[in-house]
Structure formats: structure tokens, C-alpha cells
PDB file of C-alpha atoms and ligand atoms in Angstrom:
ATOM      1  CA  MET A 911     -61.152 -47.675  21.904  1.00 96.00           C
ATOM      2  CA  GLU A 912     -60.782 -51.308  20.971  1.00 97.00           C
ATOM      3  CA  ILE A 913     -63.296 -54.061  20.453  1.00 98.00           C
ATOM      4  CA  ARG A 914     -61.907 -57.976  20.874  1.00 98.00           C
ATOM      5  CA  PRO A 915     -63.360 -60.976  21.873  1.00 98.00           C
ATOM      6  CA  GLU A 916     -64.020 -61.308  25.774  1.00 98.00           C
ATOM      7  CA  THR A 917     -61.801 -63.754  27.586  1.00 98.00           C
ATOM      8  CA  ALA A 918     -62.390 -64.969  31.150  1.00 97.00           C
ATOM      9  CA  GLU A 919     -60.514 -61.858  32.726  1.00 97.00           C
ATOM     10  CA  ASP A 920     -63.397 -59.805  31.569  1.00 98.00           C
ATOM     11  CA  HIS A 921     -66.143 -61.625  33.435  1.00 98.00           C
ATOM     12  CA  GLY A 922     -65.947 -59.903  36.600  1.00 97.00           C
ATOM     13  CA  LEU A 923     -66.015 -56.319  34.852  1.00 98.00           C
ATOM     14  CA  VAL A 924     -68.648 -57.530  32.209  1.00 98.00           C
ATOM     15  CA  GLY A 925     -71.048 -58.065  35.384  1.00 98.00           C
ATOM     16  CA  LEU A 926     -70.586 -54.899  36.894  1.00 97.00           C
ATOM     17  CA  LEU A 927     -71.136 -53.217  33.703  1.00 98.00           C
ATOM     18  CA  TYR A 928     -74.413 -54.868  33.285  1.00 97.00           C
ATOM     19  CA  ARG A 929     -75.225 -54.227  37.049  1.00 96.00           C
ATOM     20  CA  GLN A 930     -74.558 -50.517  36.237  1.00 95.00           C
ATOM     21  CA  ALA A 931     -76.365 -50.340  32.926  1.00 95.00           C
ATOM     22  CA  PHE A 932     -79.737 -51.912  34.221  1.00 93.00           C
ATOM     23  CA  VAL A 933     -81.611 -51.987  37.168  1.00 91.00           C
ATOM     24  CA  GLY A 934     -81.379 -55.602  38.990  1.00 89.00           C
ATOM     25  CA  ASN A 935     -79.274 -58.811  38.590  1.00 91.00           C
ATOM     26  CA  TYR A 936     -81.366 -60.003  35.128  1.00 90.00           C
ATOM     27  CA  GLU A 937     -78.929 -59.020  32.406  1.00 94.00           C
ATOM     28  CA  ALA A 938     -75.811 -60.031  34.379  1.00 95.00           C
ATOM     29  CA  GLU A 939     -77.304 -63.324  35.379  1.00 94.00           C
ATOM     30  CA  LEU A 940     -78.409 -64.299  31.803  1.00 94.00           C
ATOM     31  CA  VAL A 941     -75.005 -63.551  30.461  1.00 96.00           C
ATOM     32  CA  ASP A 942     -73.246 -65.977  33.026  1.00 96.00           C
ATOM     33  CA  ALA A 943     -75.930 -68.434  32.265  1.00 94.00           C
ATOM     34  CA  LEU A 944     -75.491 -68.240  28.271  1.00 95.00           C
ATOM     35  CA  ARG A 945     -71.714 -68.614  29.004  1.00 96.00           C
ATOM     36  CA  ASP A 946     -71.823 -71.459  31.493  1.00 94.00           C
ATOM     37  CA  ALA A 947     -74.307 -73.195  29.132  1.00 94.00           C
ATOM     38  CA  GLY A 948     -72.001 -73.059  26.237  1.00 95.00           C
ATOM     39  CA  GLU A 949     -74.715 -71.041  24.114  1.00 95.00           C
ATOM     40  CA  ALA A 950     -72.628 -67.747  23.865  1.00 97.00           C
ATOM     41  CA  ARG A 951     -71.595 -67.867  20.344  1.00 97.00           C
ATOM     42  CA  ILE A 952     -70.010 -64.346  19.805  1.00 98.00           C
ATOM     43  CA  VAL A 953     -69.181 -62.233  22.780  1.00 98.00           C
ATOM     44  CA  LEU A 954     -66.954 -59.019  22.603  1.00 98.00           C
ATOM     45  CA  VAL A 955     -66.016 -56.154  24.703  1.00 98.00           C
ATOM     46  CA  ALA A 956     -64.922 -52.532  24.118  1.00 98.00           C
ATOM     47  CA  THR A 957     -62.069 -51.130  26.067  1.00 98.00           C
ATOM     48  CA  GLU A 958     -60.322 -48.000  26.212  1.00 97.00           C
ATOM     49  CA  GLY A 959     -57.248 -48.602  28.237  1.00 94.00           C
ATOM     50  CA  ASP A 960     -57.786 -50.772  31.084  1.00 93.00           C
ATOM     51  CA  GLU A 961     -61.533 -49.988  31.518  1.00 96.00           C
ATOM     52  CA  LEU A 962     -64.142 -52.008  30.334  1.00 98.00           C
ATOM     53  CA  ILE A 963     -66.855 -49.842  28.540  1.00 98.00           C
ATOM     54  CA  GLY A 964     -69.017 -52.163  26.422  1.00 98.00           C
ATOM     55  CA  HIS A 965     -70.247 -55.553  25.849  1.00 98.00           C
ATOM     56  CA  ILE A 966     -72.110 -57.660  23.726  1.00 98.00           C
ATOM     57  CA  LEU A 967     -73.268 -61.102  23.470  1.00 98.00           C
ATOM     58  CA  PHE A 968     -74.598 -63.080  20.578  1.00 98.00           C
ATOM     59  CA  ALA A 969     -76.073 -66.718  21.343  1.00 97.00           C
ATOM     60  CA  ALA A 970     -77.239 -69.391  19.733  1.00 94.00           C
ATOM     61  CA  VAL A 971     -81.243 -69.812  19.008  1.00 95.00           C
ATOM     62  CA  GLY A 972     -82.827 -71.863  16.188  1.00 92.00           C
ATOM     63  CA  ILE A 973     -84.922 -71.011  13.508  1.00 97.00           C
ATOM     64  CA  ARG A 974     -87.083 -73.351  11.631  1.00 97.00           C
ATOM     65  CA  ILE A 975     -89.073 -72.374   8.359  1.00 97.00           C
ATOM     66  CA  GLY A 976     -90.846 -75.435   7.043  1.00 93.00           C
ATOM     67  CA  ASP A 977     -88.673 -77.941   7.088  1.00 93.00           C
ATOM     68  CA  ARG A 978     -85.341 -75.705   6.596  1.00 96.00           C
ATOM     69  CA  PRO A 979     -83.162 -74.934   9.543  1.00 97.00           C
ATOM     70  CA  VAL A 980     -81.905 -71.086   9.595  1.00 97.00           C
ATOM     71  CA  ALA A 981     -78.578 -70.796  11.254  1.00 97.00           C
ATOM     72  CA  THR A 982     -79.412 -67.842  13.477  1.00 98.00           C
ATOM     73  CA  LEU A 983     -77.925 -66.007  16.560  1.00 98.00           C
ATOM     74  CA  ALA A 984     -79.676 -64.052  18.972  1.00 97.00           C
ATOM     75  CA  LEU A 985     -78.373 -60.654  20.011  1.00 98.00           C
ATOM     76  CA  ALA A 986     -79.090 -61.649  23.424  1.00 96.00           C
ATOM     77  CA  GLU A 987     -77.400 -58.677  25.729  1.00 97.00           C
ATOM     78  CA  MET A 988     -75.468 -55.414  25.063  1.00 98.00           C
ATOM     79  CA  ALA A 989     -74.428 -52.502  27.061  1.00 98.00           C
ATOM     80  CA  VAL A 990     -72.270 -49.786  27.302  1.00 98.00           C
ATOM     81  CA  HIS A 991     -71.099 -48.046  30.254  1.00 97.00           C
ATOM     82  CA  ALA A 992     -73.438 -44.771  31.272  1.00 95.00           C
ATOM     83  CA  ASP A 993     -70.394 -42.351  30.717  1.00 95.00           C
ATOM     84  CA  GLN A 994     -69.733 -43.270  27.559  1.00 96.00           C
ATOM     85  CA  GLN A 995     -73.023 -43.583  25.685  1.00 96.00           C
ATOM     86  CA  GLY A 996     -73.779 -41.794  22.692  1.00 97.00           C
ATOM     87  CA  ARG A 997     -70.128 -42.022  21.292  1.00 97.00           C
ATOM     88  CA  GLY A 998     -71.061 -44.879  18.721  1.00 97.00           C
ATOM     89  CA  ILE A 999     -69.549 -47.440  20.773  1.00 98.00           C
ATOM     90  CA  GLY A1000     -72.526 -49.310  20.981  1.00 98.00           C
ATOM     91  CA  GLY A1001     -72.951 -49.057  17.104  1.00 98.00           C
ATOM     92  CA  ARG A1002     -69.351 -50.465  16.822  1.00 98.00           C
ATOM     93  CA  LEU A1003     -70.143 -53.677  19.180  1.00 98.00           C
ATOM     94  CA  VAL A1004     -73.133 -54.385  16.918  1.00 98.00           C
ATOM     95  CA  ALA A1005     -71.275 -53.823  13.842  1.00 98.00           C
ATOM     96  CA  ALA A1006     -68.447 -56.024  15.077  1.00 98.00           C
ATOM     97  CA  GLY A1007     -70.613 -58.530  16.085  1.00 98.00           C
ATOM     98  CA  LEU A1008     -72.614 -58.722  12.724  1.00 98.00           C
ATOM     99  CA  ALA A1009     -69.399 -59.108  10.772  1.00 98.00           C
ATOM    100  CA  ALA A1010     -68.347 -62.039  12.815  1.00 98.00           C
ATOM    101  CA  ALA A1011     -71.620 -63.680  12.184  1.00 98.00           C
ATOM    102  CA  ARG A1012     -71.482 -62.922   8.452  1.00 98.00           C
ATOM    103  CA  ALA A1013     -67.594 -64.776   8.906  1.00 98.00           C
ATOM    104  CA  GLN A1014     -69.461 -67.869  10.777  1.00 96.00           C
ATOM    105  CA  ALA A1015     -71.888 -68.038   7.841  1.00 97.00           C
ATOM    106  CA  VAL A1016     -75.015 -67.344  10.163  1.00 98.00           C
ATOM    107  CA  GLU A1017     -77.925 -66.614   8.200  1.00 98.00           C
ATOM    108  CA  ALA A1018     -80.126 -64.581  10.474  1.00 98.00           C
ATOM    109  CA  VAL A1019     -80.042 -62.648  13.889  1.00 98.00           C
ATOM    110  CA  VAL A1020     -82.528 -61.730  16.073  1.00 97.00           C
ATOM    111  CA  VAL A1021     -83.240 -59.156  18.774  1.00 97.00           C
ATOM    112  CA  LEU A1022     -85.657 -58.413  21.555  1.00 94.00           C
ATOM    113  CA  GLY A1023     -84.677 -54.835  22.426  1.00 94.00           C
ATOM    114  CA  HIS A1024     -85.117 -51.161  21.980  1.00 95.00           C
ATOM    115  CA  PRO A1025     -87.497 -50.606  18.817  1.00 97.00           C
ATOM    116  CA  THR A1026     -85.961 -47.407  18.100  1.00 97.00           C
ATOM    117  CA  TYR A1027     -82.117 -48.658  18.502  1.00 97.00           C
ATOM    118  CA  TYR A1028     -81.843 -51.598  16.387  1.00 98.00           C
ATOM    119  CA  PRO A1029     -83.700 -50.917  13.045  1.00 98.00           C
ATOM    120  CA  ARG A1030     -80.807 -48.681  12.165  1.00 98.00           C
ATOM    121  CA  PHE A1031     -78.481 -51.584  11.646  1.00 98.00           C
ATOM    122  CA  GLY A1032     -81.255 -53.034   9.697  1.00 98.00           C
ATOM    123  CA  PHE A1033     -83.045 -55.240  11.952  1.00 98.00           C
ATOM    124  CA  SER A1034     -87.033 -55.270  11.215  1.00 97.00           C
ATOM    125  CA  ALA A1035     -89.984 -55.896  13.518  1.00 97.00           C
ATOM    126  CA  GLU A1036     -92.228 -56.260  10.324  1.00 96.00           C
ATOM    127  CA  LEU A1037     -89.762 -59.360   8.973  1.00 96.00           C
ATOM    128  CA  ALA A1038     -89.822 -60.827  12.617  1.00 96.00           C
ATOM    129  CA  ARG A1039     -93.952 -60.955  12.600  1.00 95.00           C
ATOM    130  CA  ARG A1040     -92.999 -63.911  10.190  1.00 93.00           C
ATOM    131  CA  LEU A1041     -91.200 -65.609  13.200  1.00 96.00           C
ATOM    132  CA  ARG A1042     -93.302 -67.333  15.964  1.00 94.00           C
ATOM    133  CA  THR A1043     -91.411 -66.837  19.278  1.00 91.00           C
ATOM    134  CA  PRO A1044     -91.845 -68.145  23.079  1.00 87.00           C
ATOM    135  CA  PHE A1045     -91.574 -64.218  24.016  1.00 84.00           C
ATOM    136  CA  ARG A1046     -94.299 -61.594  23.715  1.00 80.00           C
ATOM    137  CA  GLY A1047     -91.955 -59.059  22.032  1.00 84.00           C
ATOM    138  CA  GLY A1048     -94.392 -56.811  19.724  1.00 92.00           C
ATOM    139  CA  GLU A1049     -92.221 -53.734  17.865  1.00 95.00           C
ATOM    140  CA  ALA A1050     -89.153 -54.857  20.251  1.00 95.00           C
ATOM    141  CA  PHE A1051     -88.517 -58.444  18.513  1.00 96.00           C
ATOM    142  CA  MET A1052     -86.479 -57.718  15.286  1.00 97.00           C
ATOM    143  CA  ALA A1053     -84.884 -59.774  12.765  1.00 97.00           C
ATOM    144  CA  LEU A1054     -82.275 -59.514  10.195  1.00 98.00           C
ATOM    145  CA  PRO A1055     -81.420 -61.770   7.406  1.00 98.00           C
ATOM    146  CA  LEU A1056     -77.463 -61.856   6.434  1.00 98.00           C
ATOM    147  CA  ALA A1057     -78.168 -64.374   3.757  1.00 97.00           C
ATOM    148  CA  PRO A1058     -80.513 -63.421   0.928  1.00 95.00           C
ATOM    149  CA  GLY A1059     -83.832 -64.696   1.312  1.00 95.00           C
ATOM    150  CA  ALA A1060     -82.931 -66.659   4.926  1.00 97.00           C
ATOM    151  CA  LEU A1061     -86.143 -65.597   6.276  1.00 96.00           C
ATOM    152  CA  GLU A1062     -88.609 -66.011   2.997  1.00 95.00           C
ATOM    153  CA  GLY A1063     -91.539 -68.937   3.106  1.00 93.00           C
ATOM    154  CA  ASP A1064     -93.892 -70.038   5.704  1.00 92.00           C
ATOM    155  CA  MET A1065     -93.954 -68.846   9.125  1.00 94.00           C
ATOM    156  CA  GLY A1066     -90.928 -69.505  11.078  1.00 96.00           C
ATOM    157  CA  VAL A1067     -90.459 -70.705  14.721  1.00 96.00           C
ATOM    158  CA  VAL A1068     -87.582 -69.670  16.696  1.00 95.00           C
ATOM    159  CA  THR A1069     -86.569 -71.883  19.920  1.00 93.00           C
ATOM    160  CA  TYR A1070     -84.245 -70.292  22.321  1.00 92.00           C
ATOM    161  CA  PRO A1071     -81.874 -72.375  24.784  1.00 89.00           C
ATOM    162  CA  SER A1072     -82.988 -73.056  28.307  1.00 88.00           C
ATOM    163  CA  ALA A1073     -80.640 -70.412  29.743  1.00 88.00           C
ATOM    164  CA  PHE A1074     -83.006 -67.604  28.422  1.00 84.00           C
ATOM    165  CA  GLN A1075     -85.542 -68.703  31.130  1.00 75.00           C
ATOM    166  CA  ILE A1076     -83.722 -67.754  33.913  1.00 59.00           C
ATOM    167  CA  GLY A1077     -85.344 -64.715  35.539  1.00 50.00           C
ATOM    168  CA  ARG A1078     -88.379 -63.006  34.602  1.00 48.00           C
ATOM    169  CA  ARG A1079     -87.173 -60.586  31.631  1.00 53.00           C
ATOM    170  CA  PRO A1080     -86.289 -62.618  29.015  1.00 45.00           C
ATOM    171  CA  ARG A1081     -85.009 -61.207  26.042  1.00 46.00           C
TER     172      ARG A1081
HETATM  173  C1  COA B1371     -78.423 -48.942  24.316  1.00 68.99           C
HETATM  174  C2  COA B1371     -76.915 -49.039  24.296  1.00 68.99           C
HETATM  175  C3  COA B1371     -76.148 -50.420  24.089  1.00 68.99           C
HETATM  176  C4  COA B1371     -76.463 -48.256  22.915  1.00 68.99           C
HETATM  177  O1  COA B1371     -75.047 -47.704  23.046  1.00 68.99           O
HETATM  178  P1  COA B1371     -74.428 -46.404  22.839  1.00 68.99           P
HETATM  179  O2  COA B1371     -72.972 -46.611  22.630  1.00 68.99           O
HETATM  180  O3  COA B1371     -74.783 -45.416  23.483  1.00 68.99           O
HETATM  181  O4  COA B1371     -74.747 -46.579  21.189  1.00 68.99           O
HETATM  182  P2  COA B1371     -74.287 -45.508  20.139  1.00 68.99           P
HETATM  183  O5  COA B1371     -73.575 -44.211  20.745  1.00 68.99           O
HETATM  184  O6  COA B1371     -73.788 -46.428  19.036  1.00 68.99           O
HETATM  185  O7  COA B1371     -75.835 -44.876  19.621  1.00 68.99           O
HETATM  186  C5  COA B1371     -76.672 -43.942  20.028  1.00 68.99           C
HETATM  187  C6  COA B1371     -77.785 -43.747  19.777  1.00 68.99           C
HETATM  188  O8  COA B1371     -78.428 -44.921  20.470  1.00 68.99           O
HETATM  189  C7  COA B1371     -79.893 -44.011  20.925  1.00 68.99           C
HETATM  190  N1  COA B1371     -79.926 -44.994  22.436  1.00 68.99           N
HETATM  191  C8  COA B1371     -79.519 -45.445  23.192  1.00 68.99           C
HETATM  192  N2  COA B1371     -80.616 -45.611  23.986  1.00 68.99           N
HETATM  193  C9  COA B1371     -81.578 -45.936  23.579  1.00 68.99           C
HETATM  194  C10 COA B1371     -82.547 -46.831  23.636  1.00 68.99           C
HETATM  195  N3  COA B1371     -82.927 -46.898  24.823  1.00 68.99           N
HETATM  196  N4  COA B1371     -83.538 -46.696  23.112  1.00 68.99           N
HETATM  197  C11 COA B1371     -83.638 -46.346  21.827  1.00 68.99           C
HETATM  198  N5  COA B1371     -82.376 -45.647  21.084  1.00 68.99           N
HETATM  199  C12 COA B1371     -81.494 -45.486  22.473  1.00 68.99           C
HETATM  200  C13 COA B1371     -79.331 -42.970  21.309  1.00 68.99           C
HETATM  201  O9  COA B1371     -80.631 -42.172  21.209  1.00 68.99           O
HETATM  202  C14 COA B1371     -78.363 -42.168  19.861  1.00 68.99           C
HETATM  203  O10 COA B1371     -79.431 -42.251  19.058  1.00 68.99           O
HETATM  204  P3  COA B1371     -78.954 -41.247  17.915  1.00 68.99           P
HETATM  205  O11 COA B1371     -77.430 -41.592  16.887  1.00 68.99           O
HETATM  206  O12 COA B1371     -80.022 -41.404  16.885  1.00 68.99           O
HETATM  207  O13 COA B1371     -78.530 -39.805  18.563  1.00 68.99           O
HETATM  208  C15 COA B1371     -76.516 -47.767  25.455  1.00 68.99           C
HETATM  209  O14 COA B1371     -77.355 -46.985  25.644  1.00 68.99           O
HETATM  210  C16 COA B1371     -76.887 -48.816  26.877  1.00 68.99           C
HETATM  211  O15 COA B1371     -76.081 -49.744  27.572  1.00 68.99           O
HETATM  212  N6  COA B1371     -77.946 -48.562  27.387  1.00 68.99           N
HETATM  213  C17 COA B1371     -78.575 -49.652  28.554  1.00 68.99           C
HETATM  214  C18 COA B1371     -78.421 -50.525  28.709  1.00 68.99           C
HETATM  215  C19 COA B1371     -79.139 -51.197  27.408  1.00 68.99           C
HETATM  216  O16 COA B1371     -80.131 -50.940  27.322  1.00 68.99           O
HETATM  217  N7  COA B1371     -79.131 -52.324  26.698  1.00 68.99           N
HETATM  218  C20 COA B1371     -79.393 -52.745  25.342  1.00 68.99           C
HETATM  219  C21 COA B1371     -80.719 -53.570  25.974  1.00 68.99           C
HETATM  220  S1  COA B1371     -81.620 -54.005  24.223  1.00 68.99           S
END
């Protein structure tokens, strides 16, 4: 299994992967919209031979804590092919994405996702309660500081690019 940056040749298979992993088109369309809007910052695929078995996309978002902007990405979408789940591929995609984010001096990452999956990577719903977001996430909205103290201070405000507004199930 190899993890590498997504290329334009992968786009078709990535769309199929999301349509297989989720009911409906929302996730595939969000991936396309974030790419088209130039908001996709880290996009990785997992492949095995000719098969594309996993994908992850981190998008640009903004956090402001008081006057301080915090360089932040959202883990916007990820999927692993149903036949390949539970083999650690998702974990390796998240780890590779976070390593790339650290290399880009990203200070924090947020996610709106499965509340029992992302804490294993350090994401915290408790920390995210200090951030105001346009989405109602509850325990599913989690934050991970990559730089010490990145999320400390006053209540923070998260702003998402408009591509997140497509469809009716934003995450
Ligand atoms: C969530 C997903 C990306 C995980 O990928 P994966 O390669 O199966 O993950 P890993 O093998 O690294 O980890 C497996 C663990 O994830 C957990 N997991 C899988 N789906 C989960 C879910 N919906 N909620 C909570 N935990 C989940 C498994 O229970 C397993 O836990 P364990 O290690 O304690 O046994 C994959 O299941 C998937 O694509 N699901 C459908 C699409 C989706 O839900 N995407 C994420 C949107 S937030």
C-alpha cells in the first residue's frame, strides 16, 4: 500500500470511492468543489497496485482567537474502500496528512466527523468547544493543536470557505 499526493488522473476514481463509501453524492461533490475552488491544501490517496483504496482531503479554514489568526486546516473528507476498512489505511492517511500539515507550519486542524474515530489521533471535542463554528457539530466537532498553545486564549471563531456550503450536510 502506498500513500501519495492525489493527481488529476485520480479524480474519477476518487469520485467513485466517495459514492461507494457514502449514500448520495454530497461527499464526492464537496471534494470536487473544494478542489475547484483552490481550497484543497493537502490531498492524499492510498493505492494498492492499480487500485485507489483511500483518500483524504484537508481544506483551508480560518481560526481567529482575539486578534490572532491561527493557521488552520479542516480534515474535510476521508474515505477508505469498504473492502479495505479496518486495515489501518485510514489511520495511515490521517497520520500522513498531519505530518504534511506540520511540515507546512499549520498550527491546528479541525474535523467534523465520527466522535469515536478521530480522538485516537489527538482530536478533542473539549478543545473544540472553545471554537465558534457555523456548523452544529456537538461531540463530532473536534480540534487538534499542532503548535503548542495554538488554541489557547479567548473563544475562537472558525470560518469555512464557501465551497463547504454546497449540499445540506456540511462537515
Ligand atoms: C472512517 C474510515 C475512513 C476509517 O478507515 P479505516 O481504514 O477503516 O480505519 P482504520 O483501519 O485506520 O481504523 C479502524 C478503526 O476505525 C473505526 N471506525 C471505522 N468506522 C468508524 C465510524 N463510522 N465511527 C467510529 N469508528 C469507526 C473502527 O471501529 C476501527 O476501530 P478499532 O481500531 O478500535 O478497531 C472508513 O471506515 C470509511 O471510509 N468509512 C466510510 C466513510 C466515512 O465515514 N468517512 C469518514 C467521515 S468522518
